[in-house]
């Protein structure tokens, strides 16, 4: 049996030396260990992979919502967390809390950007995009929501891959759209060399301005010729206001084309009521016309031409009282009486 190695035996013997790199003029012997050099050992290290860069742009986005959201908003929020590997989640916020409390929540979560979904009346959804804690921040009304599971698109992208951001040329023409463009870039773009991201670019986020609204779409790049297939989610952002601070402060821009959901529903009700009143007025006018005095038309003398007088029948005066017919309720008895009368007539004639 081999003898057990005692503790400290390595210290008594020769210590291990780091393998030295061979010089340029020397070659290693074939099939044998490297030869020892008389000079000091030269240590060398393997360089790290080129893909592992330094994570400098440490953008973290907090995505959460208030209480009272429906299932569609919850799925949309989960889709954004899936598409944005640099995002963080948090519990739902109480409705009674003020919005400036979100700045403290972002500070505790170590986030410098925030996407907050605010639900009102269980049917209206608002989205806040904010740069915490200095600002600016923007408030949108979210419309026409379609989630990843609902669309059932054929496209599919790698989880955690970095997206390309495509913007409408209108973003460079107006100052408030230029501010929103910078806010979208800082929030939706995945930082390079993020630990949870993948070194691939296989989908595109598009922001298009149509009908005074911002339309968000997500497409997958499936071919080298940049052919696209929509993945989802999709939604429409109707800008309300842009604030100087985070979740408040002086108003930098207010959308003059914005119409609140309450006003829209009120106008719909008023239009339905106006149609109903119009129908009622038409019915009342028709009733008044029917009750009105009729205009008498003068007689036409030519109508008498086609009239033919009826023949006069002679007037017959009946002097004899007609025989009373017996009232018999039973039909069988009536038939018997008629037969008896017929028999009497036959006897008298015979």
Short mmCIF file of C-alpha atoms in Angstrom, two decimals:
data_model
loop_
_atom_site.label_atom_id
_atom_site.label_comp_id
_atom_site.label_asym_id
_atom_site.label_seq_id
_atom_site.Cartn_x
_atom_site.Cartn_y
_atom_site.Cartn_z
CA UNK A 1 0.00 0.00 0.00
CA UNK A 2 1.11 3.52 -0.74
CA UNK A 3 2.10 5.58 2.22
CA UNK A 4 -0.20 8.39 3.26
CA UNK A 5 0.92 11.90 2.45
CA UNK A 6 1.59 13.89 5.59
CA UNK A 7 0.32 17.41 6.09
CA UNK A 8 3.00 19.94 5.28
CA UNK A 9 4.99 17.55 3.12
CA UNK A 10 4.55 19.86 0.15
CA UNK A 11 6.08 22.75 2.04
CA UNK A 12 9.14 20.66 2.94
CA UNK A 13 9.75 19.66 -0.67
CA UNK A 14 9.97 21.83 -3.72
CA UNK A 15 7.06 24.23 -4.23
CA UNK A 16 5.05 24.08 -7.47
CA UNK A 17 6.17 26.48 -10.13
CA UNK A 18 3.94 28.17 -12.71
CA UNK A 19 4.40 26.85 -16.19
CA UNK A 20 6.53 29.25 -18.12
CA UNK A 21 5.99 30.17 -21.73
CA UNK A 22 8.68 28.92 -24.13
CA UNK A 23 10.85 31.51 -25.78
CA UNK A 24 10.66 32.22 -29.48
CA UNK A 25 13.95 30.46 -30.32
CA UNK A 26 13.34 27.30 -28.32
CA UNK A 27 11.06 24.44 -29.24
CA UNK A 28 9.47 21.83 -27.03
CA UNK A 29 10.87 18.30 -27.29
CA UNK A 30 8.59 15.82 -28.91
CA UNK A 31 6.74 13.62 -26.46
CA UNK A 32 8.57 14.97 -23.43
CA UNK A 33 7.92 17.54 -20.69
CA UNK A 34 9.04 21.12 -21.13
CA UNK A 35 12.64 21.74 -20.20
CA UNK A 36 13.44 23.81 -17.13
CA UNK A 37 15.13 27.17 -17.65
CA UNK A 38 17.72 28.64 -15.47
CA UNK A 39 16.12 32.12 -15.55
CA UNK A 40 12.98 33.27 -13.67
CA UNK A 41 9.70 31.66 -14.87
CA UNK A 42 7.57 33.73 -17.29
CA UNK A 43 3.80 33.51 -16.56
CA UNK A 44 1.22 34.05 -19.28
CA UNK A 45 -2.62 34.38 -19.16
CA UNK A 46 -5.36 33.52 -21.65
CA UNK A 47 -7.25 36.64 -22.89
CA UNK A 48 -11.03 36.73 -22.25
CA UNK A 49 -13.50 36.23 -25.11
CA UNK A 50 -14.08 39.21 -27.35
CA UNK A 51 -17.89 39.06 -26.83
CA UNK A 52 -17.61 39.73 -23.10
CA UNK A 53 -17.36 43.49 -22.98
CA UNK A 54 -17.79 45.85 -20.10
CA UNK A 55 -21.37 46.73 -19.11
CA UNK A 56 -21.20 50.53 -19.03
CA UNK A 57 -24.74 51.72 -19.82
CA UNK A 58 -26.49 50.46 -16.72
CA UNK A 59 -30.07 51.37 -17.56
CA UNK A 60 -32.66 49.60 -15.40
CA UNK A 61 -36.39 49.99 -16.06
CA UNK A 62 -39.02 49.37 -13.40
CA UNK A 63 -42.28 48.01 -14.93
CA UNK A 64 -45.29 47.72 -12.63
CA UNK A 65 -48.89 48.90 -12.30
CA UNK A 66 -51.58 50.09 -9.95
CA UNK A 67 -54.40 47.99 -8.58
CA UNK A 68 -57.52 47.49 -10.67
CA UNK A 69 -55.96 46.46 -14.00
CA UNK A 70 -57.61 43.81 -16.15
CA UNK A 71 -56.11 40.63 -17.60
CA UNK A 72 -55.17 42.29 -20.91
CA UNK A 73 -53.04 44.93 -19.16
CA UNK A 74 -51.40 42.29 -16.99
CA UNK A 75 -50.43 40.25 -20.05
CA UNK A 76 -49.11 43.37 -21.82
CA UNK A 77 -46.97 44.22 -18.80
CA UNK A 78 -45.59 40.68 -18.72
CA UNK A 79 -44.80 40.83 -22.46
CA UNK A 80 -42.79 44.04 -21.98
CA UNK A 81 -40.83 42.43 -19.15
CA UNK A 82 -40.08 39.46 -21.42
CA UNK A 83 -38.88 41.65 -24.30
CA UNK A 84 -36.78 43.92 -22.07
CA UNK A 85 -34.12 41.95 -20.15
CA UNK A 86 -32.99 45.11 -18.35
CA UNK A 87 -36.38 45.52 -16.64
CA UNK A 88 -37.41 44.84 -13.07
CA UNK A 89 -40.78 44.03 -11.50
CA UNK A 90 -42.51 45.19 -8.35
CA UNK A 91 -45.79 44.66 -6.53
CA UNK A 92 -48.90 46.60 -7.46
CA UNK A 93 -49.23 50.11 -6.13
CA UNK A 94 -52.21 51.23 -4.07
CA UNK A 95 -54.55 53.77 -5.67
CA UNK A 96 -54.50 56.02 -2.62
CA UNK A 97 -50.74 56.60 -2.83
CA UNK A 98 -49.45 59.66 -4.64
CA UNK A 99 -47.51 59.23 -7.86
CA UNK A 100 -44.31 60.87 -6.56
CA UNK A 101 -43.90 57.83 -4.26
CA UNK A 102 -42.81 55.91 -7.39
CA UNK A 103 -39.52 57.84 -7.35
CA UNK A 104 -38.68 56.31 -3.97
CA UNK A 105 -39.67 52.85 -5.20
CA UNK A 106 -37.33 53.25 -8.19
CA UNK A 107 -34.54 54.35 -5.90
CA UNK A 108 -35.01 51.27 -3.69
CA UNK A 109 -35.03 49.02 -6.77
CA UNK A 110 -31.93 50.79 -8.17
CA UNK A 111 -33.80 51.81 -11.35
CA UNK A 112 -33.41 55.05 -13.26
CA UNK A 113 -36.33 54.57 -15.70
CA UNK A 114 -39.94 53.63 -15.05
CA UNK A 115 -43.00 52.36 -16.98
CA UNK A 116 -46.09 52.67 -14.79
CA UNK A 117 -49.56 51.47 -15.84
CA UNK A 118 -52.39 53.35 -14.13
CA UNK A 119 -55.93 51.93 -14.34
CA UNK A 120 -59.08 54.00 -13.77
CA UNK A 121 -62.71 52.87 -13.65
CA UNK A 122 -61.53 49.34 -14.58
CA UNK A 123 -61.74 50.27 -18.26
CA UNK A 124 -59.32 53.15 -18.94
CA UNK A 125 -55.56 52.50 -19.00
CA UNK A 126 -52.86 55.17 -18.74
CA UNK A 127 -49.11 54.69 -19.18
CA UNK A 128 -46.42 56.82 -17.56
CA UNK A 129 -42.89 56.90 -19.00
CA UNK A 130 -40.49 58.63 -16.66
CA UNK A 131 -36.81 59.33 -16.16
CA UNK A 132 -36.47 59.13 -12.40
CA UNK A 133 -35.87 61.11 -10.30
CA UNK A 134 -35.07 64.27 -12.31
CA UNK A 135 -37.54 63.88 -15.19
CA UNK A 136 -38.98 64.45 -17.71
CA UNK A 137 -42.06 62.24 -17.76
CA UNK A 138 -44.91 61.67 -20.21
CA UNK A 139 -48.46 60.44 -19.70
CA UNK A 140 -50.27 58.46 -22.42
CA UNK A 141 -53.69 56.90 -22.91
CA UNK A 142 -53.23 53.29 -24.07
CA UNK A 143 -55.67 52.04 -26.72
CA UNK A 144 -56.10 48.98 -28.97
CA UNK A 145 -54.04 46.57 -26.86
CA UNK A 146 -53.08 43.18 -28.35
CA UNK A 147 -50.73 40.84 -26.47
CA UNK A 148 -48.30 38.16 -27.61
CA UNK A 149 -50.65 35.30 -26.78
CA UNK A 150 -53.64 37.00 -28.37
CA UNK A 151 -52.16 37.88 -31.75
CA UNK A 152 -50.96 34.33 -32.56
CA UNK A 153 -48.34 35.64 -34.96
CA UNK A 154 -45.95 33.36 -36.81
CA UNK A 155 -42.81 35.23 -35.74
CA UNK A 156 -40.64 34.34 -32.78
CA UNK A 157 -37.50 36.05 -31.47
CA UNK A 158 -34.78 34.98 -29.09
CA UNK A 159 -35.47 35.75 -25.46
CA UNK A 160 -33.25 38.57 -24.24
CA UNK A 161 -31.98 39.64 -27.67
CA UNK A 162 -31.30 43.32 -28.31
CA UNK A 163 -33.85 45.15 -30.51
CA UNK A 164 -33.45 47.78 -33.20
CA UNK A 165 -35.51 50.94 -32.72
CA UNK A 166 -37.20 52.41 -35.79
CA UNK A 167 -38.79 55.87 -35.58
CA UNK A 168 -41.08 57.80 -37.89
CA UNK A 169 -39.47 60.89 -39.57
CA UNK A 170 -42.10 63.00 -37.77
CA UNK A 171 -40.13 62.51 -34.52
CA UNK A 172 -37.38 64.82 -35.84
CA UNK A 173 -39.73 67.62 -36.97
CA UNK A 174 -41.54 68.52 -33.73
CA UNK A 175 -39.74 69.35 -30.46
CA UNK A 176 -42.10 67.37 -28.22
CA UNK A 177 -41.75 64.31 -30.46
CA UNK A 178 -37.96 64.67 -30.33
CA UNK A 179 -38.12 64.59 -26.53
CA UNK A 180 -40.32 61.48 -26.64
CA UNK A 181 -37.89 59.84 -29.07
CA UNK A 182 -35.00 60.26 -26.66
CA UNK A 183 -37.17 58.91 -23.83
CA UNK A 184 -38.15 55.85 -25.91
CA UNK A 185 -34.51 55.20 -26.83
CA UNK A 186 -33.36 55.24 -23.21
CA UNK A 187 -36.22 53.03 -21.99
CA UNK A 188 -36.78 50.42 -24.72
CA UNK A 189 -33.20 49.88 -25.97
CA UNK A 190 -31.37 47.04 -24.22
CA UNK A 191 -27.90 48.15 -22.99
CA UNK A 192 -24.93 46.53 -24.68
CA UNK A 193 -23.22 43.71 -22.76
CA UNK A 194 -26.13 43.45 -20.33
CA UNK A 195 -25.75 40.23 -18.27
CA UNK A 196 -29.25 38.98 -19.17
CA UNK A 197 -29.13 39.99 -22.83
CA UNK A 198 -28.03 37.94 -25.83
CA UNK A 199 -25.49 39.18 -28.42
CA UNK A 200 -28.04 39.02 -31.24
CA UNK A 201 -30.24 41.55 -33.01
CA UNK A 202 -33.27 39.74 -34.43
CA UNK A 203 -36.28 42.01 -33.89
CA UNK A 204 -37.32 45.65 -34.40
CA UNK A 205 -39.43 48.03 -32.29
CA UNK A 206 -41.24 50.52 -34.56
CA UNK A 207 -42.77 53.81 -33.40
CA UNK A 208 -45.04 55.38 -36.03
CA UNK A 209 -47.07 58.60 -35.76
CA UNK A 210 -50.50 58.40 -37.40
CA UNK A 211 -53.71 60.24 -36.52
CA UNK A 212 -51.93 62.23 -33.75
CA UNK A 213 -51.08 58.94 -32.00
CA UNK A 214 -47.97 56.79 -31.59
CA UNK A 215 -48.36 53.22 -32.88
CA UNK A 216 -46.05 50.58 -31.34
CA UNK A 217 -45.24 47.40 -33.29
CA UNK A 218 -42.71 44.59 -32.83
CA UNK A 219 -41.31 42.74 -35.88
CA UNK A 220 -38.89 39.85 -36.23
CA UNK A 221 -36.06 39.93 -38.80
CA UNK A 222 -36.29 36.51 -40.47
CA UNK A 223 -34.03 36.91 -43.51
CA UNK A 224 -30.84 38.71 -44.40
CA UNK A 225 -32.76 40.88 -46.84
CA UNK A 226 -34.59 42.42 -43.82
CA UNK A 227 -37.97 40.78 -44.39
CA UNK A 228 -40.15 41.27 -41.30
CA UNK A 229 -42.86 39.28 -39.54
CA UNK A 230 -44.92 40.81 -36.73
CA UNK A 231 -44.57 39.19 -33.33
CA UNK A 232 -46.42 41.43 -30.93
CA UNK A 233 -47.42 43.00 -28.64
CA UNK A 234 -49.05 46.01 -30.27
CA UNK A 235 -50.71 49.06 -28.76
CA UNK A 236 -51.44 52.73 -29.50
CA UNK A 237 -50.27 55.61 -27.30
CA UNK A 238 -52.33 58.81 -27.24
CA UNK A 239 -50.18 61.56 -25.73
CA UNK A 240 -51.80 63.63 -22.99
CA UNK A 241 -49.05 65.72 -21.33
CA UNK A 242 -45.28 65.97 -20.95
CA UNK A 243 -44.04 67.08 -17.52
CA UNK A 244 -40.69 68.56 -16.61
CA UNK A 245 -40.32 66.50 -13.44
CA UNK A 246 -40.80 62.83 -12.71
CA UNK A 247 -44.55 62.11 -12.32
CA UNK A 248 -45.38 65.79 -11.98
CA UNK A 249 -43.98 69.28 -12.20
CA UNK A 250 -44.47 72.06 -14.76
CA UNK A 251 -46.22 71.07 -17.99
CA UNK A 252 -43.91 71.21 -21.02
CA UNK A 253 -46.50 70.16 -23.61
CA UNK A 254 -50.23 69.44 -23.65
CA UNK A 255 -51.88 67.67 -26.56
CA UNK A 256 -54.69 69.86 -27.99
CA UNK A 257 -56.16 66.91 -29.95
CA UNK A 258 -56.58 64.71 -26.87
CA UNK A 259 -60.11 63.76 -25.84
CA UNK A 260 -60.64 62.04 -22.50
CA UNK A 261 -62.50 58.70 -22.42
CA UNK A 262 -65.20 60.25 -20.22
CA UNK A 263 -65.84 62.99 -22.78
CA UNK A 264 -65.89 60.45 -25.61
CA UNK A 265 -68.45 58.28 -23.83
CA UNK A 266 -70.53 61.39 -23.05
CA UNK A 267 -70.56 62.44 -26.71
CA UNK A 268 -71.62 58.93 -27.74
CA UNK A 269 -74.51 59.01 -25.28
CA UNK A 270 -75.56 62.48 -26.49
CA UNK A 271 -75.54 61.35 -30.13
CA UNK A 272 -77.72 58.34 -29.30
CA UNK A 273 -80.10 60.58 -27.33
CA UNK A 274 -80.26 63.08 -30.23
CA UNK A 275 -81.24 60.30 -32.66
CA UNK A 276 -83.97 59.16 -30.29
CA UNK A 277 -85.32 62.72 -29.93
CA UNK A 278 -85.35 63.14 -33.69
CA UNK A 279 -87.45 60.00 -34.12
CA UNK A 280 -89.89 61.19 -31.47
CA UNK A 281 -90.27 64.57 -33.18
CA UNK A 282 -90.96 62.90 -36.54
CA UNK A 283 -93.71 60.79 -34.93
CA UNK A 284 -95.31 63.87 -33.32
CA UNK A 285 -95.31 65.74 -36.66
CA UNK A 286 -97.02 62.79 -38.34
CA UNK A 287 -99.70 62.69 -35.64
CA UNK A 288 -100.40 66.42 -36.04
CA UNK A 289 -100.80 65.99 -39.80
CA UNK A 290 -103.31 63.19 -39.31
CA UNK A 291 -105.39 65.22 -36.85
CA UNK A 292 -105.40 68.34 -39.02
CA UNK A 293 -108.54 69.48 -40.98
CA UNK A 294 -108.94 67.86 -44.34
CA UNK A 295 -109.27 70.14 -47.37
CA UNK A 296 -112.60 69.64 -49.19
CA UNK A 297 -112.20 69.05 -52.90
CA UNK A 298 -114.93 70.42 -55.22
CA UNK A 299 -117.06 67.87 -57.06
CA UNK A 300 -116.04 67.03 -60.59
CA UNK A 301 -119.03 67.24 -63.00
CA UNK A 302 -117.51 64.68 -65.34
CA UNK A 303 -117.77 61.92 -62.75
CA UNK A 304 -121.55 61.58 -63.39
CA UNK A 305 -120.97 60.47 -67.02
CA UNK A 306 -119.92 56.97 -66.06
CA UNK A 307 -122.77 56.41 -63.55
CA UNK A 308 -125.60 54.05 -64.79
CA UNK A 309 -128.98 54.16 -62.99
CA UNK A 310 -130.10 50.88 -61.39
CA UNK A 311 -133.35 49.20 -62.53
CA UNK A 312 -136.35 49.86 -60.29
CA UNK A 313 -137.88 46.70 -58.86
CA UNK A 314 -141.65 46.52 -58.18
CA UNK A 315 -142.61 46.83 -54.56
CA UNK A 316 -144.36 43.65 -53.23
CA UNK A 317 -146.60 43.91 -50.24
CA UNK A 318 -147.07 40.71 -48.23
CA UNK A 319 -150.58 40.55 -46.77
CA UNK A 320 -150.35 37.07 -45.15
CA UNK A 321 -148.40 36.61 -42.03
CA UNK A 322 -145.53 34.17 -42.51
CA UNK A 323 -145.60 30.92 -40.59
CA UNK A 324 -143.56 30.81 -37.48
CA UNK A 325 -140.88 28.24 -37.54
CA UNK A 326 -140.58 26.07 -34.45
CA UNK A 327 -137.46 26.76 -32.47
CA UNK A 328 -135.84 23.40 -31.87
CA UNK A 329 -132.50 23.15 -30.32
CA UNK A 330 -132.08 19.47 -31.07
CA UNK A 331 -131.39 18.81 -34.75
CA UNK A 332 -132.76 15.26 -34.62
CA UNK A 333 -136.17 16.47 -33.41
CA UNK A 334 -136.21 19.10 -36.16
CA UNK A 335 -135.67 16.42 -38.80
CA UNK A 336 -138.47 14.29 -37.35
CA UNK A 337 -140.90 17.22 -37.49
CA UNK A 338 -139.99 17.92 -41.11
CA UNK A 339 -140.59 14.27 -42.04
CA UNK A 340 -144.02 14.29 -40.38
CA UNK A 341 -144.98 17.40 -42.35
CA UNK A 342 -143.90 15.79 -45.60
CA UNK A 343 -145.96 12.66 -44.84
CA UNK A 344 -149.07 14.77 -44.19
CA UNK A 345 -148.62 16.53 -47.51
CA UNK A 346 -148.34 13.24 -49.38
CA UNK A 347 -151.55 11.91 -47.71
CA UNK A 348 -153.53 15.00 -48.54
CA UNK A 349 -152.39 14.90 -52.17
CA UNK A 350 -153.22 11.18 -52.41
#
